[in-house]
């Protein structure tokens, strides 16, 4: 049940709406802090481990948005801001933070220690974090931003 609260200007405002905006601002600020952290970590890894680590960090920073190439032939028929539905599963899979976080956890406990892989995961997490900080999230099956 939604309650409308009268404001001083004679307009109604839904209760809790201001709190929702505050939560959104805090959530985006947290994502931005994470993005800056993962970006700094990727740069640090690149500086410590050479050009391959830096190249992979940059490649994985850009890679998630290249999923539109899956359905490039359908792009002219899409509405503005719509991703072709055929590309949505790939886009959503590469924009879930759980995937690189799980791979990072496996990297830390696994027998393989290859710093360029860790740098790539940092770049990937930075991309996802920047997207969330700027209000971009997963897509609906039709290819639009989820509300």
Tab-separated table of C-alpha atoms in Angstrom:
chain	number	residue	atom	x	y	z
A	1	UNK	CA	0.000	0.000	0.000
A	2	UNK	CA	1.428	3.327	-1.033
A	3	UNK	CA	0.805	6.454	1.008
A	4	UNK	CA	0.857	9.887	-0.580
A	5	UNK	CA	2.256	12.638	1.613
A	6	UNK	CA	1.336	16.267	0.912
A	7	UNK	CA	4.274	18.570	0.397
A	8	UNK	CA	4.413	22.327	0.996
A	9	UNK	CA	3.861	23.058	-2.706
A	10	UNK	CA	0.555	21.257	-2.959
A	11	UNK	CA	2.038	18.276	-4.785
A	12	UNK	CA	1.913	14.719	-3.557
A	13	UNK	CA	5.026	12.634	-2.988
A	14	UNK	CA	5.113	8.919	-2.328
A	15	UNK	CA	6.478	8.019	1.089
A	16	UNK	CA	9.894	6.376	0.893
A	17	UNK	CA	10.695	7.846	-2.509
A	18	UNK	CA	13.398	10.135	-1.092
A	19	UNK	CA	14.901	7.224	0.819
A	20	UNK	CA	15.021	5.195	-2.393
A	21	UNK	CA	17.003	7.931	-4.110
A	22	UNK	CA	19.406	8.096	-1.172
A	23	UNK	CA	19.927	4.336	-1.349
A	24	UNK	CA	20.587	4.623	-5.088
A	25	UNK	CA	23.177	7.360	-4.529
A	26	UNK	CA	24.915	5.338	-1.812
A	27	UNK	CA	24.835	2.192	-3.954
A	28	UNK	CA	26.302	4.015	-6.953
A	29	UNK	CA	28.966	5.635	-4.772
A	30	UNK	CA	29.932	2.195	-3.467
A	31	UNK	CA	30.165	0.849	-7.024
A	32	UNK	CA	32.318	3.852	-7.971
A	33	UNK	CA	34.640	3.197	-5.039
A	34	UNK	CA	34.909	-0.410	-6.175
A	35	UNK	CA	35.578	0.693	-9.745
A	36	UNK	CA	38.396	2.955	-8.630
A	37	UNK	CA	39.830	0.179	-6.460
A	38	UNK	CA	39.774	-2.407	-9.265
A	39	UNK	CA	41.183	0.110	-11.742
A	40	UNK	CA	44.052	0.938	-9.398
A	41	UNK	CA	44.656	-2.771	-8.764
A	42	UNK	CA	44.746	-3.482	-12.519
A	43	UNK	CA	47.245	-0.650	-13.062
A	44	UNK	CA	49.343	-1.896	-10.142
A	45	UNK	CA	49.367	-5.408	-11.577
A	46	UNK	CA	50.335	-4.020	-14.990
A	47	UNK	CA	53.182	-1.995	-13.476
A	48	UNK	CA	54.454	-4.939	-11.455
A	49	UNK	CA	54.085	-7.656	-14.087
A	50	UNK	CA	54.626	-5.986	-17.429
A	51	UNK	CA	52.919	-5.273	-20.698
A	52	UNK	CA	51.015	-8.575	-20.932
A	53	UNK	CA	49.249	-7.943	-17.614
A	54	UNK	CA	48.391	-4.401	-18.714
A	55	UNK	CA	47.183	-5.546	-22.118
A	56	UNK	CA	44.941	-8.225	-20.626
A	57	UNK	CA	43.575	-5.805	-18.018
A	58	UNK	CA	42.694	-3.341	-20.775
A	59	UNK	CA	41.254	-6.071	-23.022
A	60	UNK	CA	39.019	-7.397	-20.248
A	61	UNK	CA	38.008	-3.843	-19.377
A	62	UNK	CA	36.660	-3.406	-22.931
A	63	UNK	CA	35.518	-6.987	-23.658
A	64	UNK	CA	32.110	-6.993	-21.899
A	65	UNK	CA	30.755	-4.253	-24.147
A	66	UNK	CA	31.883	-6.012	-27.314
A	67	UNK	CA	29.081	-8.541	-26.898
A	68	UNK	CA	26.966	-6.408	-29.247
A	69	UNK	CA	29.111	-7.857	-32.045
A	70	UNK	CA	27.248	-11.144	-31.595
A	71	UNK	CA	24.217	-9.612	-33.311
A	72	UNK	CA	25.720	-6.724	-35.233
A	73	UNK	CA	23.570	-7.529	-38.254
A	74	UNK	CA	20.410	-6.897	-36.180
A	75	UNK	CA	21.570	-3.563	-34.700
A	76	UNK	CA	20.074	-1.237	-37.377
A	77	UNK	CA	16.580	-2.604	-36.654
A	78	UNK	CA	16.809	-1.951	-32.883
A	79	UNK	CA	15.424	1.027	-31.004
A	80	UNK	CA	17.813	3.544	-29.479
A	81	UNK	CA	19.429	2.009	-26.388
A	82	UNK	CA	18.232	-1.487	-27.241
A	83	UNK	CA	20.664	-4.367	-27.530
A	84	UNK	CA	19.702	-7.066	-30.045
A	85	UNK	CA	17.967	-9.868	-28.096
A	86	UNK	CA	20.382	-12.458	-29.476
A	87	UNK	CA	23.287	-10.623	-27.746
A	88	UNK	CA	21.542	-10.216	-24.366
A	89	UNK	CA	22.617	-13.544	-22.790
A	90	UNK	CA	26.259	-12.827	-23.615
A	91	UNK	CA	26.007	-9.230	-22.413
A	92	UNK	CA	24.374	-10.247	-19.128
A	93	UNK	CA	26.865	-13.079	-18.529
A	94	UNK	CA	29.822	-10.713	-18.938
A	95	UNK	CA	28.209	-8.020	-16.767
A	96	UNK	CA	27.660	-10.078	-13.625
A	97	UNK	CA	30.220	-9.348	-10.929
A	98	UNK	CA	29.861	-12.841	-9.490
A	99	UNK	CA	31.610	-14.410	-12.494
A	100	UNK	CA	34.976	-12.571	-12.209
A	101	UNK	CA	34.772	-12.648	-8.401
A	102	UNK	CA	34.362	-16.443	-8.459
A	103	UNK	CA	37.248	-16.765	-10.914
A	104	UNK	CA	39.343	-14.512	-8.693
A	105	UNK	CA	38.562	-16.693	-5.672
A	106	UNK	CA	39.582	-19.788	-7.654
A	107	UNK	CA	42.758	-18.013	-8.734
A	108	UNK	CA	43.734	-17.239	-5.143
A	109	UNK	CA	43.325	-20.841	-3.936
A	110	UNK	CA	44.240	-22.644	-7.144
A	111	UNK	CA	47.589	-24.046	-8.165
A	112	UNK	CA	47.981	-21.559	-11.051
A	113	UNK	CA	49.686	-18.252	-10.299
A	114	UNK	CA	49.771	-16.162	-13.467
A	115	UNK	CA	49.578	-12.422	-12.661
A	116	UNK	CA	48.272	-11.367	-16.104
A	117	UNK	CA	45.137	-13.448	-15.444
A	118	UNK	CA	44.609	-11.638	-12.153
A	119	UNK	CA	45.102	-8.271	-13.886
A	120	UNK	CA	42.488	-9.271	-16.484
A	121	UNK	CA	39.999	-10.101	-13.730
A	122	UNK	CA	40.694	-6.717	-12.096
A	123	UNK	CA	39.979	-4.985	-15.408
A	124	UNK	CA	36.766	-6.958	-15.841
A	125	UNK	CA	35.570	-6.072	-12.333
A	126	UNK	CA	36.461	-2.420	-12.930
A	127	UNK	CA	34.275	-2.406	-16.061
A	128	UNK	CA	31.296	-3.912	-14.260
A	129	UNK	CA	31.734	-1.520	-11.334
A	130	UNK	CA	31.895	1.562	-13.582
A	131	UNK	CA	28.764	0.414	-15.400
A	132	UNK	CA	26.848	0.059	-12.127
A	133	UNK	CA	28.209	3.359	-10.792
A	134	UNK	CA	26.927	5.188	-13.878
A	135	UNK	CA	23.539	3.464	-13.823
A	136	UNK	CA	24.015	0.753	-16.427
A	137	UNK	CA	22.982	-2.715	-15.440
A	138	UNK	CA	21.798	-5.958	-16.892
A	139	UNK	CA	19.406	-6.129	-19.850
A	140	UNK	CA	15.910	-7.550	-20.229
A	141	UNK	CA	15.436	-10.373	-22.713
A	142	UNK	CA	14.221	-7.744	-25.198
A	143	UNK	CA	17.549	-5.899	-24.847
A	144	UNK	CA	16.543	-2.845	-22.795
A	145	UNK	CA	18.129	-1.684	-19.530
A	146	UNK	CA	16.472	-3.250	-16.504
A	147	UNK	CA	14.658	-0.703	-14.392
